[in-house]
Short mmCIF file of N, CA and C in Angstrom, two decimals:
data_model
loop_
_atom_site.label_atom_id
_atom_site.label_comp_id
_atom_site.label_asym_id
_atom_site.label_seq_id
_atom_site.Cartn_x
_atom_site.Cartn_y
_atom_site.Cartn_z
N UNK T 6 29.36 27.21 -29.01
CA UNK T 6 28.14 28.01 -28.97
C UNK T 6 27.27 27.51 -27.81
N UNK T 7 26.74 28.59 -26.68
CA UNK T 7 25.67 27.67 -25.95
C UNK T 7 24.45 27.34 -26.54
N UNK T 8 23.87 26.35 -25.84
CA UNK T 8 22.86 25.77 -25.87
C UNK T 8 21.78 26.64 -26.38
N UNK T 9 21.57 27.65 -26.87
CA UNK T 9 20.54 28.14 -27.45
C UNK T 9 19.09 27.90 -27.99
N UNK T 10 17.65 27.74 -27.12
CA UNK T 10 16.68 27.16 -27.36
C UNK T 10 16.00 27.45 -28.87
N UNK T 11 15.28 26.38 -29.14
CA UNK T 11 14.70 26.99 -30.69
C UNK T 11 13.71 27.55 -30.39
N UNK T 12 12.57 27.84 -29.44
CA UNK T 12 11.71 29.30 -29.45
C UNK T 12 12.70 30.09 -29.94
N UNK T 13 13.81 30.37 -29.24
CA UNK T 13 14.73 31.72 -29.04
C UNK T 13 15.42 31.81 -30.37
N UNK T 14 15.57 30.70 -31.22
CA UNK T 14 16.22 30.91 -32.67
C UNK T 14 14.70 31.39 -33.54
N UNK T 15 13.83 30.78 -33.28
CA UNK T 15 12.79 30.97 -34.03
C UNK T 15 12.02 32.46 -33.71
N UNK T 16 12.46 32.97 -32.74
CA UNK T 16 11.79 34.18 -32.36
C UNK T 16 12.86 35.07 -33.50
N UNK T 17 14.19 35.00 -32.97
CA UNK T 17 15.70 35.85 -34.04
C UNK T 17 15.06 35.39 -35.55
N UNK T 18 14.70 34.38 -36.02
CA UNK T 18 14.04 34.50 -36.99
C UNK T 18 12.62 35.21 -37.92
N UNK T 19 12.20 35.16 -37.34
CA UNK T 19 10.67 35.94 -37.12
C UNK T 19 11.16 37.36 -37.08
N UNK T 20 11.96 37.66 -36.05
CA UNK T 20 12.16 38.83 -35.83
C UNK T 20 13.25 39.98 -36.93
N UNK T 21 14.25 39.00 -37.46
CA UNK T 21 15.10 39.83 -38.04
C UNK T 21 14.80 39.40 -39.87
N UNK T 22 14.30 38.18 -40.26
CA UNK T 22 13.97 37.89 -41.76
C UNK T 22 12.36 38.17 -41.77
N UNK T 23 11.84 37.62 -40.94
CA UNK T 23 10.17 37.53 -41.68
C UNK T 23 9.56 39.08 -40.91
N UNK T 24 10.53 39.85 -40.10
CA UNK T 24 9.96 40.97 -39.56
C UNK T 24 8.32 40.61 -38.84
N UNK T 25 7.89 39.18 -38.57
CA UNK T 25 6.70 39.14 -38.03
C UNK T 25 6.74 38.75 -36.49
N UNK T 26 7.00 40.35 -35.91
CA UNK T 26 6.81 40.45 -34.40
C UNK T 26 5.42 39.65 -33.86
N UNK T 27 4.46 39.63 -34.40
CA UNK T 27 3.17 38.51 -33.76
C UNK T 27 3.75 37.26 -33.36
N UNK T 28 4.16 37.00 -34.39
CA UNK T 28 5.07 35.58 -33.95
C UNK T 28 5.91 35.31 -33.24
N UNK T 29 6.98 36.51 -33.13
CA UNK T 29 7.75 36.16 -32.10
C UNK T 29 7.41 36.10 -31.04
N UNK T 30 6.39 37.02 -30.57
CA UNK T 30 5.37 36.95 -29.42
C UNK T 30 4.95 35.79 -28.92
N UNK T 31 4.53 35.22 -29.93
CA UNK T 31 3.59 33.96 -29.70
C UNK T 31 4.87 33.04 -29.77
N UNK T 32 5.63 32.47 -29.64
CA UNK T 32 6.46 31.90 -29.72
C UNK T 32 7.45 31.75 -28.63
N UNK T 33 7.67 33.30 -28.34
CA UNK T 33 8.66 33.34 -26.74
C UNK T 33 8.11 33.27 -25.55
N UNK T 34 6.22 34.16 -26.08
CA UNK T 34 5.66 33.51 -24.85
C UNK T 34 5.04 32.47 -24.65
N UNK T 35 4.84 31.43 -25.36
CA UNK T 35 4.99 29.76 -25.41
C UNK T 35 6.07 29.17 -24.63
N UNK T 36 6.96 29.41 -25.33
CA UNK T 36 8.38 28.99 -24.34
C UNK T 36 8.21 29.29 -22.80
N UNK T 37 8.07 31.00 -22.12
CA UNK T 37 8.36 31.41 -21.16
C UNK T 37 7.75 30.76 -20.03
N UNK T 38 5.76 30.52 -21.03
CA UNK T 38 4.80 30.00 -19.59
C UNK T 38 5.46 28.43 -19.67
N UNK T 39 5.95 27.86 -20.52
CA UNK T 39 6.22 26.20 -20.36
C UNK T 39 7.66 25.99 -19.69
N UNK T 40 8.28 26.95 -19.67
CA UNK T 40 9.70 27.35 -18.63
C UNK T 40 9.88 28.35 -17.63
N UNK T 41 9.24 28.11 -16.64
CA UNK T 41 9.51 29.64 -16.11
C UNK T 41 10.76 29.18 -14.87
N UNK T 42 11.42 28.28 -15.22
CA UNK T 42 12.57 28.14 -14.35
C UNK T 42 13.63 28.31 -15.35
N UNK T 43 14.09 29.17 -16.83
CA UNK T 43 14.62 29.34 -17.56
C UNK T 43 15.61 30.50 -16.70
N UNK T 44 17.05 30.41 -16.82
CA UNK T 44 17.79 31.51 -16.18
C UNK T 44 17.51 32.95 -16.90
N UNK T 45 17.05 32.78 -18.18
CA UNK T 45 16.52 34.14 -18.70
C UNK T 45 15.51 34.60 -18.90
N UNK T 46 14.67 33.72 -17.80
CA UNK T 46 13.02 34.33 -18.11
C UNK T 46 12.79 36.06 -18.35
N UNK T 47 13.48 36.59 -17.32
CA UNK T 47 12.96 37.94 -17.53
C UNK T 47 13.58 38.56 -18.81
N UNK T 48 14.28 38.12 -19.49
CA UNK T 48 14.63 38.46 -20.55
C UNK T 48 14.05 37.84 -21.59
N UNK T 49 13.52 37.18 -21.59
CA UNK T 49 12.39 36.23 -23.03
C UNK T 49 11.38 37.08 -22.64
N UNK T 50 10.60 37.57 -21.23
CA UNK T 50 9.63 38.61 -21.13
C UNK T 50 10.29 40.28 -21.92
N UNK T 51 11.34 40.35 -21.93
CA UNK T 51 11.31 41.71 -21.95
C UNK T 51 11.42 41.02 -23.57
N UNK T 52 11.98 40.47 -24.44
CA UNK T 52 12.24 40.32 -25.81
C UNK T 52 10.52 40.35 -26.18
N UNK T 53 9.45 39.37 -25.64
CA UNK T 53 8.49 39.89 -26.26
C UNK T 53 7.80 40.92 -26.18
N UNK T 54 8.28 41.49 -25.23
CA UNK T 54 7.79 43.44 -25.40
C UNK T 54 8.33 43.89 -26.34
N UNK T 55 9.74 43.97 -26.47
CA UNK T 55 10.10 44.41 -27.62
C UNK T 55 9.70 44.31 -28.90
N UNK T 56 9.21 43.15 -29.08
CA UNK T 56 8.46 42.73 -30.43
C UNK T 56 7.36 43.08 -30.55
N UNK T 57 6.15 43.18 -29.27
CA UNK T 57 4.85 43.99 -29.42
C UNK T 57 4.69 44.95 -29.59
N UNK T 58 6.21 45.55 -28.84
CA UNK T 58 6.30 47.52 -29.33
C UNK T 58 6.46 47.90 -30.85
N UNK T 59 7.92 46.67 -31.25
CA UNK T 59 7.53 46.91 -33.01
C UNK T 59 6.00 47.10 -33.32
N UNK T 60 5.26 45.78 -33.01
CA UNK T 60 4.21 45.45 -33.87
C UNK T 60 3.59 46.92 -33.99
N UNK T 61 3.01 47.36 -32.67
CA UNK T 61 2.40 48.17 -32.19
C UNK T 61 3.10 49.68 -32.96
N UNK T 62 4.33 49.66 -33.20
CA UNK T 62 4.58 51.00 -34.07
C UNK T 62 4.41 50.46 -35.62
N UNK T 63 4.85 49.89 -36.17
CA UNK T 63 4.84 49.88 -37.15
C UNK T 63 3.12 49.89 -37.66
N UNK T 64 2.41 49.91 -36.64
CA UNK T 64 0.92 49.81 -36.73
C UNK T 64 0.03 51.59 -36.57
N UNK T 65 1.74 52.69 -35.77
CA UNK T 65 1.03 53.61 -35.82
C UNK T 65 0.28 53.74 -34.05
N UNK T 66 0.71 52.68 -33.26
CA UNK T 66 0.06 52.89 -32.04
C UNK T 66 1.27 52.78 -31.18
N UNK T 67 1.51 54.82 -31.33
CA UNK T 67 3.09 55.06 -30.32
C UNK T 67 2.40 55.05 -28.67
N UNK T 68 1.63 54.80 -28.43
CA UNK T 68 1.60 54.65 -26.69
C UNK T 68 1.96 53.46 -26.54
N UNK T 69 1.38 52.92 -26.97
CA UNK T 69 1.38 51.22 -26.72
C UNK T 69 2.64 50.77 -26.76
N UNK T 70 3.29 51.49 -28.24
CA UNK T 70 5.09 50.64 -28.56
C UNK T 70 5.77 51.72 -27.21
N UNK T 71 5.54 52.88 -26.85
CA UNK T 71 5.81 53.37 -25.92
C UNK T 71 6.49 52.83 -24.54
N UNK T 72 4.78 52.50 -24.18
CA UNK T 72 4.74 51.56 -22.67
C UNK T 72 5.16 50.44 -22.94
N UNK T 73 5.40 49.50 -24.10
CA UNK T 73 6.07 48.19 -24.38
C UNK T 73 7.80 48.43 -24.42
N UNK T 74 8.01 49.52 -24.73
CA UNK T 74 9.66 49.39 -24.92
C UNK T 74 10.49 49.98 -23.83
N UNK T 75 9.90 51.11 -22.76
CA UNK T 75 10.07 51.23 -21.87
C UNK T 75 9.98 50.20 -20.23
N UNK T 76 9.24 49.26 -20.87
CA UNK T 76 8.68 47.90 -19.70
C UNK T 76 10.06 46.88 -20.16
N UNK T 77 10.29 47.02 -21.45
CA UNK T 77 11.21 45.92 -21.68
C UNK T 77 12.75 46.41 -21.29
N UNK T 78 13.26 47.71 -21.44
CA UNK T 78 14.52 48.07 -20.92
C UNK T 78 14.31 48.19 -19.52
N UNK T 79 13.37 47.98 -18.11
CA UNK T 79 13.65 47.77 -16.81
C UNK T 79 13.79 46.59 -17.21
N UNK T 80 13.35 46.22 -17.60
CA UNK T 80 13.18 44.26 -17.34
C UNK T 80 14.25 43.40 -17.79
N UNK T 81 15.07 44.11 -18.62
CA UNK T 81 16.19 43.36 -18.83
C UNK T 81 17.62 43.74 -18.41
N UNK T 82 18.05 42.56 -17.89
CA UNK T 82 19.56 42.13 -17.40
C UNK T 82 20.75 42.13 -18.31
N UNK T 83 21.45 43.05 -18.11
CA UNK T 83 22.98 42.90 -18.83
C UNK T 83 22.96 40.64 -19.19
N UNK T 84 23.41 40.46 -17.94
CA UNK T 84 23.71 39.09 -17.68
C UNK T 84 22.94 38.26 -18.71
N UNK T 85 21.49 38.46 -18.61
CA UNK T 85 20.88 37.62 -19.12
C UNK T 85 21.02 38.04 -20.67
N UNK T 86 20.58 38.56 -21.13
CA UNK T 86 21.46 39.45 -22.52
C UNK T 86 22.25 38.57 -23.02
N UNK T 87 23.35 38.61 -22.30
CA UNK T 87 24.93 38.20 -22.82
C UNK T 87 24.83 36.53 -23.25
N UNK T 88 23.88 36.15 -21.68
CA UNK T 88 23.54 34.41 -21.88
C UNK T 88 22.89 34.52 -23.49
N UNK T 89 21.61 35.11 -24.09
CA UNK T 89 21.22 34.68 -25.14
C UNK T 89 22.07 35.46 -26.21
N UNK T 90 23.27 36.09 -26.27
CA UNK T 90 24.25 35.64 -27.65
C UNK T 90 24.03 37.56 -28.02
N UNK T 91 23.61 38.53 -27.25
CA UNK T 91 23.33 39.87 -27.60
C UNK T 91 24.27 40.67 -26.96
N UNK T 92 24.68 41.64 -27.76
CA UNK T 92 25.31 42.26 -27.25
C UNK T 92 24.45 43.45 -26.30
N UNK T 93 24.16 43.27 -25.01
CA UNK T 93 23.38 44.08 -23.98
C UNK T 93 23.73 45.73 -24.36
N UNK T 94 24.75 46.34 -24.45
CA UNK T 94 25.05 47.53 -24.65
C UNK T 94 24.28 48.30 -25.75
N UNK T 95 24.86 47.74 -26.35
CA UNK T 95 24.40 48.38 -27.79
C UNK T 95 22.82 47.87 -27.92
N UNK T 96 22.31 46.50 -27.53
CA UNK T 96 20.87 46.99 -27.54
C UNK T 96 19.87 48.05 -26.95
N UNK T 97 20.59 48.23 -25.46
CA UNK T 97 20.25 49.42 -24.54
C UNK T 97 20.14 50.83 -25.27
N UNK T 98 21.24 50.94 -26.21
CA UNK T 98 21.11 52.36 -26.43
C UNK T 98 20.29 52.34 -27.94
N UNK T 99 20.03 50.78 -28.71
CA UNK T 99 18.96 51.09 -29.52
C UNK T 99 17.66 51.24 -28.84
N UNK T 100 17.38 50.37 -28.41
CA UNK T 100 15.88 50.95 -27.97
C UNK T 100 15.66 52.19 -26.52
N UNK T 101 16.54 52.70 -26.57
CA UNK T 101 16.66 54.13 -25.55
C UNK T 101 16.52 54.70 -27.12
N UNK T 102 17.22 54.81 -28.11
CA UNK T 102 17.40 55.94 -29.16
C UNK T 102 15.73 55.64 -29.88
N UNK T 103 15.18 54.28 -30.02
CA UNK T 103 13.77 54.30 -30.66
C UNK T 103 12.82 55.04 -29.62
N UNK T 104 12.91 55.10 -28.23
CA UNK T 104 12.13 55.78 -27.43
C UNK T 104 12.19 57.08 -27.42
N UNK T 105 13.36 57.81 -28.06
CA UNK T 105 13.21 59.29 -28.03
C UNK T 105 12.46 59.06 -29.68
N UNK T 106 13.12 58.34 -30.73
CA UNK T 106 12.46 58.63 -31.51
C UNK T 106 10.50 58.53 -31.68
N UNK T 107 10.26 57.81 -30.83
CA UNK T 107 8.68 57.81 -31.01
C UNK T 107 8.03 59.09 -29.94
N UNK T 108 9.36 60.02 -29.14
CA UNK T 108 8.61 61.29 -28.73
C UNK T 108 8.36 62.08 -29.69
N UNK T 109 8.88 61.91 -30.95
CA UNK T 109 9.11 62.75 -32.04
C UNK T 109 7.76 62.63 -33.06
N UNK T 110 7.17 64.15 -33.49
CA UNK T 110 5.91 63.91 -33.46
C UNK T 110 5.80 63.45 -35.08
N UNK T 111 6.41 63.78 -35.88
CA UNK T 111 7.15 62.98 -37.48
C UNK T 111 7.54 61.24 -37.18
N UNK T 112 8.04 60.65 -36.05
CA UNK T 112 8.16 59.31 -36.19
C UNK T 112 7.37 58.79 -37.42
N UNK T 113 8.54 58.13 -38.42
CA UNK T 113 8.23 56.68 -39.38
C UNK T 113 9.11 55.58 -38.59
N UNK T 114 8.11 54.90 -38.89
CA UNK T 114 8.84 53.38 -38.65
C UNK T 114 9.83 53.10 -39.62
N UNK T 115 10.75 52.45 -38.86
CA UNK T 115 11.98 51.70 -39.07
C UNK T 115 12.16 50.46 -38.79
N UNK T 116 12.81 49.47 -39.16
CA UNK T 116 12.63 48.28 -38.36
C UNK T 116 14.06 48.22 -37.43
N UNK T 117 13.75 47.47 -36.66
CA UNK T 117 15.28 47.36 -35.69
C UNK T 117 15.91 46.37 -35.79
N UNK T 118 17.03 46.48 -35.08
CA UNK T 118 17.51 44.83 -35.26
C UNK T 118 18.17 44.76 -34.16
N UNK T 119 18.22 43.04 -33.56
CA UNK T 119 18.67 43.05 -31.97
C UNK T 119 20.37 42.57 -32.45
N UNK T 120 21.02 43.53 -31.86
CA UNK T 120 22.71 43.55 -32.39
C UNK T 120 23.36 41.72 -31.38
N UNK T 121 23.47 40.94 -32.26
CA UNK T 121 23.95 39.48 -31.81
C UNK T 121 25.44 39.70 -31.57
N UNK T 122 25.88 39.14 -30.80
CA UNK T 122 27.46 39.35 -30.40
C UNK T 122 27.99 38.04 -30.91
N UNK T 123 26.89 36.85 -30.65
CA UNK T 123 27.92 35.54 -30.69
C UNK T 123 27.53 35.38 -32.35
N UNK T 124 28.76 35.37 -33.16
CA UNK T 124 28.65 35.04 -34.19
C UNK T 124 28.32 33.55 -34.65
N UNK T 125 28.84 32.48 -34.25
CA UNK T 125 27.23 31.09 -34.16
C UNK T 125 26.39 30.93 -34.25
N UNK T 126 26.19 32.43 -32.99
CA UNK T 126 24.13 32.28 -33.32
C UNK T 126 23.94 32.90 -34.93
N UNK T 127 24.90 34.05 -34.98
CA UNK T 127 24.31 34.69 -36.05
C UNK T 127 24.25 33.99 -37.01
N UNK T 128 24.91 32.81 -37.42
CA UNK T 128 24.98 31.67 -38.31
C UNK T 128 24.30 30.85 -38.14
N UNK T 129 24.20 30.55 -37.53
CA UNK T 129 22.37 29.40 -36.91
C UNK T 129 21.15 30.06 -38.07
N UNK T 130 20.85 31.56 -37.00
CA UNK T 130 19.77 31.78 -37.50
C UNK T 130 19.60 32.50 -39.33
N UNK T 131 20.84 32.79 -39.55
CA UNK T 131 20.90 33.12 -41.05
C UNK T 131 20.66 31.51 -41.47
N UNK T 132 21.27 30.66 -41.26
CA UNK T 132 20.89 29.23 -41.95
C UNK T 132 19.01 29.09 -41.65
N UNK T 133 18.77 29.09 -40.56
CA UNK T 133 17.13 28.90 -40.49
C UNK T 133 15.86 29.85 -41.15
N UNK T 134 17.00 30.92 -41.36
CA UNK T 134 16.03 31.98 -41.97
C UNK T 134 16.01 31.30 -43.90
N UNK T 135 17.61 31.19 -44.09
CA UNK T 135 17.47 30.73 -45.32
C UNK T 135 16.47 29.55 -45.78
N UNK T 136 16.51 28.51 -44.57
CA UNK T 136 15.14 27.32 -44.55
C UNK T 136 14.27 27.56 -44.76
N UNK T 137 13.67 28.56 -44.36
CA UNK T 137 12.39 29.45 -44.08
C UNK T 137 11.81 30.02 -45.13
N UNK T 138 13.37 30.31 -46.48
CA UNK T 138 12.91 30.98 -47.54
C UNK T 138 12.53 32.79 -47.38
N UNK T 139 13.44 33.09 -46.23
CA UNK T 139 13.38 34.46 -45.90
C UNK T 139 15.03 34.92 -45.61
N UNK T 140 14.87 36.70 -46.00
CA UNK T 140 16.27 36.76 -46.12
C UNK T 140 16.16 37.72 -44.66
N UNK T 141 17.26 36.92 -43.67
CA UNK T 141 18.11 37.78 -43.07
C UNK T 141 18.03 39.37 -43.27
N UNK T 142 17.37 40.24 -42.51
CA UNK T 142 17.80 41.39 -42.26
C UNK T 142 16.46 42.39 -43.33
N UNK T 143 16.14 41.67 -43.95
CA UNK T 143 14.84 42.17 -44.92
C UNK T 143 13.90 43.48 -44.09
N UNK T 144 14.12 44.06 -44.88
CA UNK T 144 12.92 45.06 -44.49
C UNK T 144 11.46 45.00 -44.39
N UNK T 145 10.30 45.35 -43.25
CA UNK T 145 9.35 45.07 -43.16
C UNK T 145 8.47 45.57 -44.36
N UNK T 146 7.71 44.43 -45.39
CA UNK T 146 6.79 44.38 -46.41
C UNK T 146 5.77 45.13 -45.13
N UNK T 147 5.47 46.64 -45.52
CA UNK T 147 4.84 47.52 -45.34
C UNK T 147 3.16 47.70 -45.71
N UNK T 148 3.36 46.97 -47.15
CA UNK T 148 1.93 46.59 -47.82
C UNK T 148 1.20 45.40 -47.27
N UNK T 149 1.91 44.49 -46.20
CA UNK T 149 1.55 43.33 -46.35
C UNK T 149 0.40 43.56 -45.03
N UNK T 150 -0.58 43.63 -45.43
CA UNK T 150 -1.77 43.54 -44.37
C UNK T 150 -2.03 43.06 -43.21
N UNK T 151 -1.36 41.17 -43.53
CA UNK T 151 -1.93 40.18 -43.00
C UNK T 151 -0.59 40.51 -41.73
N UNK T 152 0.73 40.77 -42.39
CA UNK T 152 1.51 41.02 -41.22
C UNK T 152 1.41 42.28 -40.51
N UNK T 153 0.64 43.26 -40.97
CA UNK T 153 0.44 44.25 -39.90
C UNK T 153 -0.68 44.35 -38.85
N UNK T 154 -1.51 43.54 -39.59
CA UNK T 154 -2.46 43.22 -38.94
C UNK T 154 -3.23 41.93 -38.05
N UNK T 155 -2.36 41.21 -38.27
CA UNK T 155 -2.22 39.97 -37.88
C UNK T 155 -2.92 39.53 -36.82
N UNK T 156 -3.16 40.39 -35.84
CA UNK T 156 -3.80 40.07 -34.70
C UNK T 156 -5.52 39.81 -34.87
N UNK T 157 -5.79 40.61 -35.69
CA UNK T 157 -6.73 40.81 -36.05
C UNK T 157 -7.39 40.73 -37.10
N UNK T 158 -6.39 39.93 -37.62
CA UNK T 158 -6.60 38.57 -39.07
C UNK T 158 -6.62 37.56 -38.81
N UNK T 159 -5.73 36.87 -38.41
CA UNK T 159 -5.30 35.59 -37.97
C UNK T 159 -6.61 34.72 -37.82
N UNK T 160 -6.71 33.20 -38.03
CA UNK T 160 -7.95 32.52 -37.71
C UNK T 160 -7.77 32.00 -36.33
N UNK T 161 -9.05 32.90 -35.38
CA UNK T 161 -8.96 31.79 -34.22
C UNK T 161 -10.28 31.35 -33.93
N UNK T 162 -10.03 30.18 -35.16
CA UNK T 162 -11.55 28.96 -34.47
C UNK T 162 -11.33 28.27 -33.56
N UNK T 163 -9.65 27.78 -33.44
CA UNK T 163 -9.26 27.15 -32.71
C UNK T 163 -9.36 27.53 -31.22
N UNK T 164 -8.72 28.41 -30.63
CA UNK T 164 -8.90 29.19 -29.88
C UNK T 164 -10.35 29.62 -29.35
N UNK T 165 -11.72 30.20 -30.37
CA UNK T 165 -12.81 30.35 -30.26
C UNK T 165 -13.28 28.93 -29.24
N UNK T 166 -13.42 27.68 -30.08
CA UNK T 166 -13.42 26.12 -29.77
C UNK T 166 -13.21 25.94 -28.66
N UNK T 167 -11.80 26.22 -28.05
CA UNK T 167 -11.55 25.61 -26.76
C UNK T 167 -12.27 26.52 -26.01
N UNK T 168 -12.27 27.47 -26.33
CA UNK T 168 -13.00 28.59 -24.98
C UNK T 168 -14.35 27.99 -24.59
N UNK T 169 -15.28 27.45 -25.99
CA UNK T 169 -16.62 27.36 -25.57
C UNK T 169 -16.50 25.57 -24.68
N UNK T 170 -15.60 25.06 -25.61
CA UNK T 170 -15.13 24.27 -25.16
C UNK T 170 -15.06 23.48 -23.06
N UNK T 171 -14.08 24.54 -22.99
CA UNK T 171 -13.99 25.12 -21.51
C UNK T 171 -15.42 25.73 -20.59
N UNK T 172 -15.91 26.60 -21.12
CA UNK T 172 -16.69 26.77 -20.64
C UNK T 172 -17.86 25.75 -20.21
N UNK T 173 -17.97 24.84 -21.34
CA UNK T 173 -19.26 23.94 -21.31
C UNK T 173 -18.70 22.74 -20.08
N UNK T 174 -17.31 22.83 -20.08
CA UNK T 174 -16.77 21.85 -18.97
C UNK T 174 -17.40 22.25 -17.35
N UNK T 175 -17.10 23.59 -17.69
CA UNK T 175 -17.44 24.33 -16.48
C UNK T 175 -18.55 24.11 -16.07
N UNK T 176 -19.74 24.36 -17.11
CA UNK T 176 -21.41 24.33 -16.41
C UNK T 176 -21.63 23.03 -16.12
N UNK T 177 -20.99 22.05 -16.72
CA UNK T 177 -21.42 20.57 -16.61
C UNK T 177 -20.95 20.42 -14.34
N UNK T 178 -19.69 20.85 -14.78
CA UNK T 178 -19.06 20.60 -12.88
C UNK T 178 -19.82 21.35 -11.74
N UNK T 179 -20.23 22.49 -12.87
CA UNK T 179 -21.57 23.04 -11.40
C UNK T 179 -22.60 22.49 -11.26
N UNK T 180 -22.91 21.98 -12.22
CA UNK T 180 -24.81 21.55 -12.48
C UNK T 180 -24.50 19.92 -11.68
N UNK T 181 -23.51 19.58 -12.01
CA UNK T 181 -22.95 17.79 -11.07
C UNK T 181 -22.37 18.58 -9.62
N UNK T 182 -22.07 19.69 -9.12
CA UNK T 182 -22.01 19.80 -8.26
C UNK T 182 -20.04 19.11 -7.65
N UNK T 183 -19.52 19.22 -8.86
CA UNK T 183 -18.57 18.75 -8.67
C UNK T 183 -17.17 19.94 -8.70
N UNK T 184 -17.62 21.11 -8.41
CA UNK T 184 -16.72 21.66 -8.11
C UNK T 184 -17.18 23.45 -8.56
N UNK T 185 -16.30 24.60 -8.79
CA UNK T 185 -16.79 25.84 -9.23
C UNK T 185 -16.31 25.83 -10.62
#
């Protein structure tokens, strides 16, 4: 099996048991800005489009999953594909077939699934999902608020913190004259 990073197992996790595309987001693009000499960068970029376009439909906002799933099929490479354990083909023509389906003015959400070729991985991440206490392949809990809404649940004091944080760094270096 190659070398397969754990963002990238933990994203296949997130993505195919806990159905929580926020996370995978936050997770691949963690990885991407702390690697951007990764041979599959543009493909960890296009995987978290793919996951914002879920979020973003299953939320009911078809422009957005629109322009997210159409940005992610330029952006991805057969090659690079194949490197993370997917079968490139058959993902191509799922999310080509979800893009006609969200022209469709009836679109319900469905959840997708990214078709794995290397059976290893697929055993990896069924073992990590089972860790996790989530099953493999589960359908998205529809009722669940906190995962549909997540963005806009989630606590960020942390985040809030560093900003003011930052900022107060900032006025201190102008007012000392020590820089912009």
């Amino acid at each position: 099996m190659p070398n397969y990073t754990e963002a990238y197992i933990q994203y296949l996790v997130h993505f195919h048991a806990e159905r929580d595309y926020f996370e995978c987001h936050e997770v691949m693009e963690e990885y991407w800005k702390e690697h951007p000499e990764d041979p599959c960068s543009e493909a960890c970029v296009g995987l978290i489009q793919v996951a914002v376009s879920l979020y973003h439909q299953r939320r009911g906002n078809r422009a957005g999953a629109v322009k997210m799933l159409a940005s992610s099929l330029q952006r991805f490479k057969d090659e690079q594909l194949e490197l993370l354990g997917i079968d490139a083909a058959e993902f191509r023509l799922r999310l080509q077939a979800r893009l006609r389906e969200l022209d469709n003015a009836d679109f319900v959400y469905t959840d997708l699934d990214i078709p794995l070729q290397d059976e290893a991985l697929n055993a990896v991440c069924r073992d990590a999902a089972a860790q996790a206490q989530a099953e493999w392949g589960q359908p998205s809990n529809l009722n669940d608020t906190y995962l549909i809404h997540k963005h806009t649940l989630r606590d960020r004091s942390g985040v809030v913190a560093e900003r003011e944080l930052q900022k107060q760094r900032r006025m201190e270096r102008r007012s000392t004259g020590d820089g912009v």
